[in-house]
PDB file of C-alpha atoms in Angstrom:
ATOM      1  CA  UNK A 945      62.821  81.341 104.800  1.00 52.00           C
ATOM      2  CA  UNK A 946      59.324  80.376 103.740  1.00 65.00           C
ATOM      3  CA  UNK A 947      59.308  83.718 101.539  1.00 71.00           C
ATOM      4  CA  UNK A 948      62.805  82.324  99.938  1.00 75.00           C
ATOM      5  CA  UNK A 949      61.059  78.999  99.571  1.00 79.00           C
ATOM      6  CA  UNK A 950      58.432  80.504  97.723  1.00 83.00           C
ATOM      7  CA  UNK A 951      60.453  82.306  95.423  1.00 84.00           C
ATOM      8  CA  UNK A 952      62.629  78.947  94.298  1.00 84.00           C
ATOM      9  CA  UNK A 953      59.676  77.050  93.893  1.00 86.00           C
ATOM     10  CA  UNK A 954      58.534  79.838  91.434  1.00 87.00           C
ATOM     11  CA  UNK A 955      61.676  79.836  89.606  1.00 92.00           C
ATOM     12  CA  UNK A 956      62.578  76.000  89.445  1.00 93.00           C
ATOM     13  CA  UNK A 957      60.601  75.232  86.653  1.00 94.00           C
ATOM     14  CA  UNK A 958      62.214  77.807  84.413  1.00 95.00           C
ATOM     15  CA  UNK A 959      65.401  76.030  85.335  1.00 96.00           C
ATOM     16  CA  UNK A 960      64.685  72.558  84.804  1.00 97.00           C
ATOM     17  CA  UNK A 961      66.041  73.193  80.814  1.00 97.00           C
ATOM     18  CA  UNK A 962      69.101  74.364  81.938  1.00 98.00           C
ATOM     19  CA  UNK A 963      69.704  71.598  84.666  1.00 97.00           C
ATOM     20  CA  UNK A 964      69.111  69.210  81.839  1.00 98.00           C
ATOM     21  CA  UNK A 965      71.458  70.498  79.304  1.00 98.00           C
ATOM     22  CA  UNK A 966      74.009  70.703  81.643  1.00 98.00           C
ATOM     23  CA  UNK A 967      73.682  66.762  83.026  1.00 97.00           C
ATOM     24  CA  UNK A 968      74.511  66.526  79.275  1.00 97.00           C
ATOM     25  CA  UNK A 969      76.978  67.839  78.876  1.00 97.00           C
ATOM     26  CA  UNK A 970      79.477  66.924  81.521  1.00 96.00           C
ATOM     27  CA  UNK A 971      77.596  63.498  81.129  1.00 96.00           C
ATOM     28  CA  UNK A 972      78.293  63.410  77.538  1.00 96.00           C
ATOM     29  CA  UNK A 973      81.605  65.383  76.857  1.00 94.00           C
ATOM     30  CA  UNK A 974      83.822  63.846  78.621  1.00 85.00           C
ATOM     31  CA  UNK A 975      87.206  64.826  77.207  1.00 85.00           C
ATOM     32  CA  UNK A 976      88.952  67.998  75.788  1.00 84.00           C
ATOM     33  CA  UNK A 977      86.459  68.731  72.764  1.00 85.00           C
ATOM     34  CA  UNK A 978      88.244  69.192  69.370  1.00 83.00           C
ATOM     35  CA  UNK A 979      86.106  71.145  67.202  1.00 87.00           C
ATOM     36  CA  UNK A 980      83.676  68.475  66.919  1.00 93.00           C
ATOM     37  CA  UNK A 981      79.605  69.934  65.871  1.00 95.00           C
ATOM     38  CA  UNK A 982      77.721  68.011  68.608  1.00 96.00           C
ATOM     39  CA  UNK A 983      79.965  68.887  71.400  1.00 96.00           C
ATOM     40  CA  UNK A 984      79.654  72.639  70.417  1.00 96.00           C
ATOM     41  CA  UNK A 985      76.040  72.031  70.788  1.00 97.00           C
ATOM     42  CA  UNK A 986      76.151  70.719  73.834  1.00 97.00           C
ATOM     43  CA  UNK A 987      78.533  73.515  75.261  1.00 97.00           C
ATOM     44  CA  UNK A 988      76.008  76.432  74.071  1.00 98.00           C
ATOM     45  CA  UNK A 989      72.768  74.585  75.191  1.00 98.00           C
ATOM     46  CA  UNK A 990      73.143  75.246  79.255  1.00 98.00           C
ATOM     47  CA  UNK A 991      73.079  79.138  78.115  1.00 98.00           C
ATOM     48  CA  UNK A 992      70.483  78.959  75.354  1.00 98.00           C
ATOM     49  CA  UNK A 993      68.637  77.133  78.261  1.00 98.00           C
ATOM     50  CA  UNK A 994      69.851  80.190  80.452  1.00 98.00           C
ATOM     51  CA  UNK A 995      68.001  82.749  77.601  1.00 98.00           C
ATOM     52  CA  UNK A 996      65.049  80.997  77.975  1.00 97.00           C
ATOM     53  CA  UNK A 997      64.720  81.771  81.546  1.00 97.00           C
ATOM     54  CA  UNK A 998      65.601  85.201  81.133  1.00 96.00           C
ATOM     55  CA  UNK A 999      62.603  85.207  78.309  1.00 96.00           C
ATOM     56  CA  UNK A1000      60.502  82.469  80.630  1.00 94.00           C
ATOM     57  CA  UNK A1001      60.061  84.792  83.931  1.00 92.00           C
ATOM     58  CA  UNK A1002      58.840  87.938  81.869  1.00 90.00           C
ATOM     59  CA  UNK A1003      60.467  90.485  79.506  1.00 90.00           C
ATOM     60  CA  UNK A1004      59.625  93.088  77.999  1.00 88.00           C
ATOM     61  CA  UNK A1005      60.866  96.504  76.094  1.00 86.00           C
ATOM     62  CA  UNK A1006      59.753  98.196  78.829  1.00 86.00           C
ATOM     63  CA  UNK A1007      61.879 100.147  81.229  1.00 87.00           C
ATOM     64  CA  UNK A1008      61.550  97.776  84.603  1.00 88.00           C
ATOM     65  CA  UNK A1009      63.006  94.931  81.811  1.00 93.00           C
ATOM     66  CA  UNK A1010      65.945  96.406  80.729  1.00 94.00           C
ATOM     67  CA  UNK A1011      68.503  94.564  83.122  1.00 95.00           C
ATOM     68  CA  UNK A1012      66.697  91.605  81.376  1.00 96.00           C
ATOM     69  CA  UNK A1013      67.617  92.913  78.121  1.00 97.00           C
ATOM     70  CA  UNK A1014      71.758  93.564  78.257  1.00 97.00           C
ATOM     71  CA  UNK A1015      71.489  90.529  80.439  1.00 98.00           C
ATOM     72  CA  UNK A1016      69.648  88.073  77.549  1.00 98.00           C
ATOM     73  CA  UNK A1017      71.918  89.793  74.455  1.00 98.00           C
ATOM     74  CA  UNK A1018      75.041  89.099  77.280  1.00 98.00           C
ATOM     75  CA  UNK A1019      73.634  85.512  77.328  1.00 98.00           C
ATOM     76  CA  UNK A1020      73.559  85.447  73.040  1.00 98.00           C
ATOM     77  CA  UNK A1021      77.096  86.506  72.942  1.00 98.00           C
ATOM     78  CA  UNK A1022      78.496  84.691  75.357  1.00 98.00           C
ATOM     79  CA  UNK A1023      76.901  81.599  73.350  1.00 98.00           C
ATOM     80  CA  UNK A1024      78.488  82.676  69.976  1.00 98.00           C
ATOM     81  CA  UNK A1025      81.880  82.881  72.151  1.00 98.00           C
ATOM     82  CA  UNK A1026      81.175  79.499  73.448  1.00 97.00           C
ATOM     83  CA  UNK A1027      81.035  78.069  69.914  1.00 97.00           C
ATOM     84  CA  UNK A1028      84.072  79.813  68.927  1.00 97.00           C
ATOM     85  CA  UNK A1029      86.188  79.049  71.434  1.00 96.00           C
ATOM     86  CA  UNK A1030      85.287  75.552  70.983  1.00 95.00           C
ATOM     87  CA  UNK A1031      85.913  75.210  67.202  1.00 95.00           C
ATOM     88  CA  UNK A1032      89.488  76.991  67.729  1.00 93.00           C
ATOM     89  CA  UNK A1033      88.595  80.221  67.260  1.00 94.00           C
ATOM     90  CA  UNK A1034      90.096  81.718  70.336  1.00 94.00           C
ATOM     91  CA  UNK A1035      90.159  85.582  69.494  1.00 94.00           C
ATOM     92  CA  UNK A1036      86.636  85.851  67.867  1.00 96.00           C
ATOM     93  CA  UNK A1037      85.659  83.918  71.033  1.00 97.00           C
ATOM     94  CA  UNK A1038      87.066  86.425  73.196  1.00 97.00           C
ATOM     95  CA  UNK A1039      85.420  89.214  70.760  1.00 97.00           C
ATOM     96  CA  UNK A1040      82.083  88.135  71.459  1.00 98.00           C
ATOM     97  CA  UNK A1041      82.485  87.488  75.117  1.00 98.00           C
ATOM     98  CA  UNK A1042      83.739  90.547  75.429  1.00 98.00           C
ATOM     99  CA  UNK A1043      80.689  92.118  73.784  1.00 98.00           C
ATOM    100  CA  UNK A1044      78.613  90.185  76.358  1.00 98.00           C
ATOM    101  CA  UNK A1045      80.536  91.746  79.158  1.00 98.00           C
ATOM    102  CA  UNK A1046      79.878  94.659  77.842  1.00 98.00           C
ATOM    103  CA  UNK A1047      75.912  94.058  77.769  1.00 98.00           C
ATOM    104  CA  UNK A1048      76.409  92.826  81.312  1.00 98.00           C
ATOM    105  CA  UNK A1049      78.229  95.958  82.347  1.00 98.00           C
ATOM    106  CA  UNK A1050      75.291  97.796  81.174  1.00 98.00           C
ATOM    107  CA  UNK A1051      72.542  95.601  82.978  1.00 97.00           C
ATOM    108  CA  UNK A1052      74.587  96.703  86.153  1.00 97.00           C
ATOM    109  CA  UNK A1053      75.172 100.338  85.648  1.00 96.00           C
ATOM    110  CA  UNK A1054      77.533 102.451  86.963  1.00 96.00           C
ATOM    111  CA  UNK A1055      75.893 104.121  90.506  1.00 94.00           C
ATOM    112  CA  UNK A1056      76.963 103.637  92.653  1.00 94.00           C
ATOM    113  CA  UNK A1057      80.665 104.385  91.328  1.00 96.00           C
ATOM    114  CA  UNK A1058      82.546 102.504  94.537  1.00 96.00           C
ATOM    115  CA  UNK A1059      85.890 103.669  93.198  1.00 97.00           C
ATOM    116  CA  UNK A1060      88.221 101.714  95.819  1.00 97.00           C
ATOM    117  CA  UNK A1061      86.506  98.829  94.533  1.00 97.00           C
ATOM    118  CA  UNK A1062      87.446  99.710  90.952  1.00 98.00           C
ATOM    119  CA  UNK A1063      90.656 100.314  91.644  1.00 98.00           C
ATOM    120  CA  UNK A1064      91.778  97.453  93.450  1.00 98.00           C
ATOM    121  CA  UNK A1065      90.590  95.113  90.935  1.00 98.00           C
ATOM    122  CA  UNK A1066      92.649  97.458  88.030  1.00 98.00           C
ATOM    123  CA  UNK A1067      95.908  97.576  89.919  1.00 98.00           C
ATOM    124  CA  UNK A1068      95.593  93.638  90.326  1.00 96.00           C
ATOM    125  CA  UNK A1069      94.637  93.305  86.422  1.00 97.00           C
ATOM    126  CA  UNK A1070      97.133  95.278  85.365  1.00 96.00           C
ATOM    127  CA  UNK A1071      99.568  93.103  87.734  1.00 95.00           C
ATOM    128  CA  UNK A1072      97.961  90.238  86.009  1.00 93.00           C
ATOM    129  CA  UNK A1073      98.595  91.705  82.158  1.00 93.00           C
ATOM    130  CA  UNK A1074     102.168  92.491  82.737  1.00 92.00           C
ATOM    131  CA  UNK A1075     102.720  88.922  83.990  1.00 90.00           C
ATOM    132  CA  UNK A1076     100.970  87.539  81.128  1.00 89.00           C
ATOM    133  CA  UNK A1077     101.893  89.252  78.184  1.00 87.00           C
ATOM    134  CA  UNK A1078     105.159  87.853  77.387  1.00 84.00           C
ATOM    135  CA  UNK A1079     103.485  84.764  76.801  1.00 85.00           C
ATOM    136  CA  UNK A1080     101.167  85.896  74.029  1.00 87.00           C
ATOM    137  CA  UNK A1081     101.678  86.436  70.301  1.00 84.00           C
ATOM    138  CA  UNK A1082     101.181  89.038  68.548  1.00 77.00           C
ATOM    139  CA  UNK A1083      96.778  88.479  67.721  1.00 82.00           C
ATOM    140  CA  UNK A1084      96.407  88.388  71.476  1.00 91.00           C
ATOM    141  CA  UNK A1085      98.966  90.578  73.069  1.00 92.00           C
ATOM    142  CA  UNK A1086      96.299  93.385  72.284  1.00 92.00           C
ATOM    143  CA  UNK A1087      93.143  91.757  72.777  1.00 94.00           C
ATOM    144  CA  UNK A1088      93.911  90.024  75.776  1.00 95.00           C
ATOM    145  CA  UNK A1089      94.422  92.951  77.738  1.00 95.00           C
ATOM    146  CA  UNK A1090      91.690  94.856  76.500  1.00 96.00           C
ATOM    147  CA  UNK A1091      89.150  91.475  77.176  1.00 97.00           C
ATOM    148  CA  UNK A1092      90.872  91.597  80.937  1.00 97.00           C
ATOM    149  CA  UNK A1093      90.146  94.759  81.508  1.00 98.00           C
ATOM    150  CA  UNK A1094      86.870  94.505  80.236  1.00 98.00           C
ATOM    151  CA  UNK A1095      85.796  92.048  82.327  1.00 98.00           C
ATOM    152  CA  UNK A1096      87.102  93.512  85.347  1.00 98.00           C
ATOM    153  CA  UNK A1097      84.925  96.504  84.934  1.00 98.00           C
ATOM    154  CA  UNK A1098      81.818  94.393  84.880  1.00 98.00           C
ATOM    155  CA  UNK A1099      83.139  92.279  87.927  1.00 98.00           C
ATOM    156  CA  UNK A1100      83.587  95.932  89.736  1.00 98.00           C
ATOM    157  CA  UNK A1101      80.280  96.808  88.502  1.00 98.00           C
ATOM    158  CA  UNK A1102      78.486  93.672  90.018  1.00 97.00           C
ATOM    159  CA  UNK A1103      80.175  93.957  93.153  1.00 97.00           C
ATOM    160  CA  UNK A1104      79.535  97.801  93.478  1.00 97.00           C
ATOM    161  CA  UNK A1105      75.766  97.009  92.730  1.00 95.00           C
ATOM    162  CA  UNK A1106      75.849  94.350  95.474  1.00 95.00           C
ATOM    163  CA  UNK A1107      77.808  96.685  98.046  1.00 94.00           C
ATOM    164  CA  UNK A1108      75.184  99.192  97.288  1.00 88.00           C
ATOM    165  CA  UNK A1109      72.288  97.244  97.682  1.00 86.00           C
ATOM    166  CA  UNK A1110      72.653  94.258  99.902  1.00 76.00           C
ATOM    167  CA  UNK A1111      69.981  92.009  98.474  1.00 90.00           C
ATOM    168  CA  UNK A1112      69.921  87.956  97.879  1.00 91.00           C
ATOM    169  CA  UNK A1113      69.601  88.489  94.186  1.00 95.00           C
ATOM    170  CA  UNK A1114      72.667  91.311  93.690  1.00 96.00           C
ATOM    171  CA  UNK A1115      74.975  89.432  95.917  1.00 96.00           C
ATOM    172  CA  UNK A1116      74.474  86.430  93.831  1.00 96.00           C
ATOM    173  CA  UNK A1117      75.227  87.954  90.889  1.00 97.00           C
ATOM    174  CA  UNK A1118      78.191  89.641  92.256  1.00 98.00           C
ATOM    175  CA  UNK A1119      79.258  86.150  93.078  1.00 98.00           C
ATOM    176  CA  UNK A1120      78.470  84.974  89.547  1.00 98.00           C
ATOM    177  CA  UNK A1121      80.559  87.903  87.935  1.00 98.00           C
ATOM    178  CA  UNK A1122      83.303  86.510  90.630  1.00 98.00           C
ATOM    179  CA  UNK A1123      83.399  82.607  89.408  1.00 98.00           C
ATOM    180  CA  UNK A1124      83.471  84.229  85.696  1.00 98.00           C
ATOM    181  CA  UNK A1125      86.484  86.043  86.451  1.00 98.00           C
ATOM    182  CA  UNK A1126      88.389  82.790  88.096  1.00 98.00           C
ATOM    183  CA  UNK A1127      87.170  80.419  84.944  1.00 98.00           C
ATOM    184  CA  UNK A1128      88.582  82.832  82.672  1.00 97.00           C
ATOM    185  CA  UNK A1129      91.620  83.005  84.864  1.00 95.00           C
ATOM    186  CA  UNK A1130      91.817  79.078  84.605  1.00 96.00           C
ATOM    187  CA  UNK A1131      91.950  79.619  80.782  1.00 94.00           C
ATOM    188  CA  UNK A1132      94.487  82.174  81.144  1.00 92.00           C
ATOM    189  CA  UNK A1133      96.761  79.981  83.298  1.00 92.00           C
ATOM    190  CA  UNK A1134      96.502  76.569  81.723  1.00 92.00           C
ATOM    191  CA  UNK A1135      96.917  78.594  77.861  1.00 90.00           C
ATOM    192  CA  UNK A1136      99.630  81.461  78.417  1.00 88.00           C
ATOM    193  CA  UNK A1137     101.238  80.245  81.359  1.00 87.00           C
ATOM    194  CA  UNK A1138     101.509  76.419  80.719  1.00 86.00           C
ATOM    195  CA  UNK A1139      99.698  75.778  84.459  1.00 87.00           C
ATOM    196  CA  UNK A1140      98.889  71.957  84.420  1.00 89.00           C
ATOM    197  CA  UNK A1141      96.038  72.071  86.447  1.00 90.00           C
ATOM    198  CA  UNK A1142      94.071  68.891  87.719  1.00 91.00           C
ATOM    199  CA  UNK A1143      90.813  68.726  85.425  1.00 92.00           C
ATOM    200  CA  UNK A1144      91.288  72.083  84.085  1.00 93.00           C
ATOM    201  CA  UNK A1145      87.945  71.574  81.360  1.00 93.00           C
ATOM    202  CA  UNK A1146      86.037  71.154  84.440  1.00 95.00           C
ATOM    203  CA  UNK A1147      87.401  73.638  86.564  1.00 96.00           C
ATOM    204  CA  UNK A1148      86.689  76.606  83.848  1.00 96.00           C
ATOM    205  CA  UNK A1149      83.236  74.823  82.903  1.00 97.00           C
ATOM    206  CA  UNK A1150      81.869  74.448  86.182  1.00 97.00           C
ATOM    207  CA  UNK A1151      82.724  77.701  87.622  1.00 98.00           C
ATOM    208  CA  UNK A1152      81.693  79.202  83.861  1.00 98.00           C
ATOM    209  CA  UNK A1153      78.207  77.862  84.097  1.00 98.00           C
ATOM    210  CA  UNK A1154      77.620  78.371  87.878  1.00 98.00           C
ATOM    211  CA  UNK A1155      78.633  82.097  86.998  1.00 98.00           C
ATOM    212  CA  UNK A1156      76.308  83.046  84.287  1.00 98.00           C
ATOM    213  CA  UNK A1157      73.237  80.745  86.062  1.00 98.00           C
ATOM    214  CA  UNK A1158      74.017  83.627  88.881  1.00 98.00           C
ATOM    215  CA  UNK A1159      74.077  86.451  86.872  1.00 98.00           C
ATOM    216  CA  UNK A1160      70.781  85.172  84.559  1.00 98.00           C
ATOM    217  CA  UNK A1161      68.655  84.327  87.717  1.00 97.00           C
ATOM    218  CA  UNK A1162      69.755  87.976  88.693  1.00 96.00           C
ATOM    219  CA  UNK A1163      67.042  89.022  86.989  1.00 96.00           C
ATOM    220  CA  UNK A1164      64.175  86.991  88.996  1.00 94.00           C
ATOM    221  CA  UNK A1165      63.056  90.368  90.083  1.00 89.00           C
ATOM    222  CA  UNK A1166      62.880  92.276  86.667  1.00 87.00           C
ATOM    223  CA  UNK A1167      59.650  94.241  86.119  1.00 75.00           C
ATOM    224  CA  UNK A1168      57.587  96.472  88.617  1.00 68.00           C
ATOM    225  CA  UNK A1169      55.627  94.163  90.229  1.00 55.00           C
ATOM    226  CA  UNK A1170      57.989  91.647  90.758  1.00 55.00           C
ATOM    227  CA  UNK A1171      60.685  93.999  92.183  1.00 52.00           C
ATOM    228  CA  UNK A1172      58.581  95.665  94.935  1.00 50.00           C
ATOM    229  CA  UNK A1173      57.263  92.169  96.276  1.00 50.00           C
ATOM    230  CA  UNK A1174      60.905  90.847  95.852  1.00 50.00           C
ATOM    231  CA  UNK A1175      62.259  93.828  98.257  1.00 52.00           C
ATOM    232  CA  UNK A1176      59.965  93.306 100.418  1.00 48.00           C
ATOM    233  CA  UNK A1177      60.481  89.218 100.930  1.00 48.00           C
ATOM    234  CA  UNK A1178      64.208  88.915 100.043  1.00 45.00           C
ATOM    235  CA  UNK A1179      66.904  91.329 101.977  1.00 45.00           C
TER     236      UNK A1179
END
């Protein structure tokens, strides 16, 4: 516990920027936004805050950063998606958070495979699609699919990582790629579907920020040193 101590007390001050910009916003925005310029801002600064930790704890082009890497150009697009989405621009915003999934999917890698894993969460997708797609028009009857498949591979990814390993740092991630799957189910549900759900905005934000604070502090233990003191404090 005292090694775990240590560790947050290392990493809280890297975080204080994106605890800030997120009292902001749900301080500030208060409502359905409608396109308006300062409540984009305040939507994309919790994961510009988010870069800036990913930048803050150490990166590098080297090897032992790499994770960093996808993970920080994940963090870019899913910014540009967040302005998108928020100025109406629902299919570019699914573009470029589908791009970001993709950088994620790469920070994860694929060993080991965990098939069962993978195709669990594709049957249930695909159950998901087929349920779906009557509801879209004819722009998102092909993207969403592809974006919902997308994003399940990097949720099996994450949790195949996290099976594999067993540390604090990849099961929180795994959990992070979990809450980004349910607040983009949320969207799915309250858009297609016509779901009225009880403070929907703050349903989809709330798990949406809690999952990519989970999958950005993933990489506390980036870079050589780091990683072998990590394993041997944090199991």
């Amino acid at each position: 516990m005292n090694d775990f101590g240590q560790f947050a007390k290392a990493q809280a001050p890297k975080l204080v920027p994106f605890l800030v910009t997120l009292i902001l916003y749900f301080s500030l925005v208060r409502k359905d936004p409608q396109g308006e310029l300062w409540t984009t801002v305040l939507k994309c600064l919790p994961i510009v805050a988010l870069m800036f930790y990913v930048v803050a704890k150490g990166i590098s082009l080297k090897k032992e950063y790499r994770r960093s890497l996808w993970i920080l150009l994940g963090l870019v697009f899913s910014c540009g998606g967040d302005a998108l989405l928020n100025i109406n621009l629902f299919p570019f915003g699914m573009i470029s958070f589908a791009v970001a999934h993709v950088f994620y999917i790469s920070a994860f890698g694929w060993k080991p495979v965990q098939w069962l894993i993978g195709l669990v969460l594709y049957v249930t997708v695909s159950f998901f699609v087929y349920f779906v797609h009557q509801k879209l028009d004819e722009i998102l009857i092909i993207g969403v699919p592809i974006y919902c498949f997308v994003i399940t591979t990097m949720l099996w990814r994450s949790l195949a990582r996290a099976v594999d390993s067993r540390n604090f740092l990849t099961i929180f991630c795994a959990i992070g790629a979990v809450l980004f799957v349910i607040s983009d189910a949320l969207i799915a549900v309250t858009m297609f579907v016509g779901v009225p759900l009880p403070c929907a905005r703050l349903q989809i934000m709330i798990t949406y920020y809690a999952a990519q604070f989970a999958i950005a502090l993933s990489t506390a233990n980036d870079g050589p040193a780091v990683r072998q003191s990590f394993r041997k404090k944090i199991k």
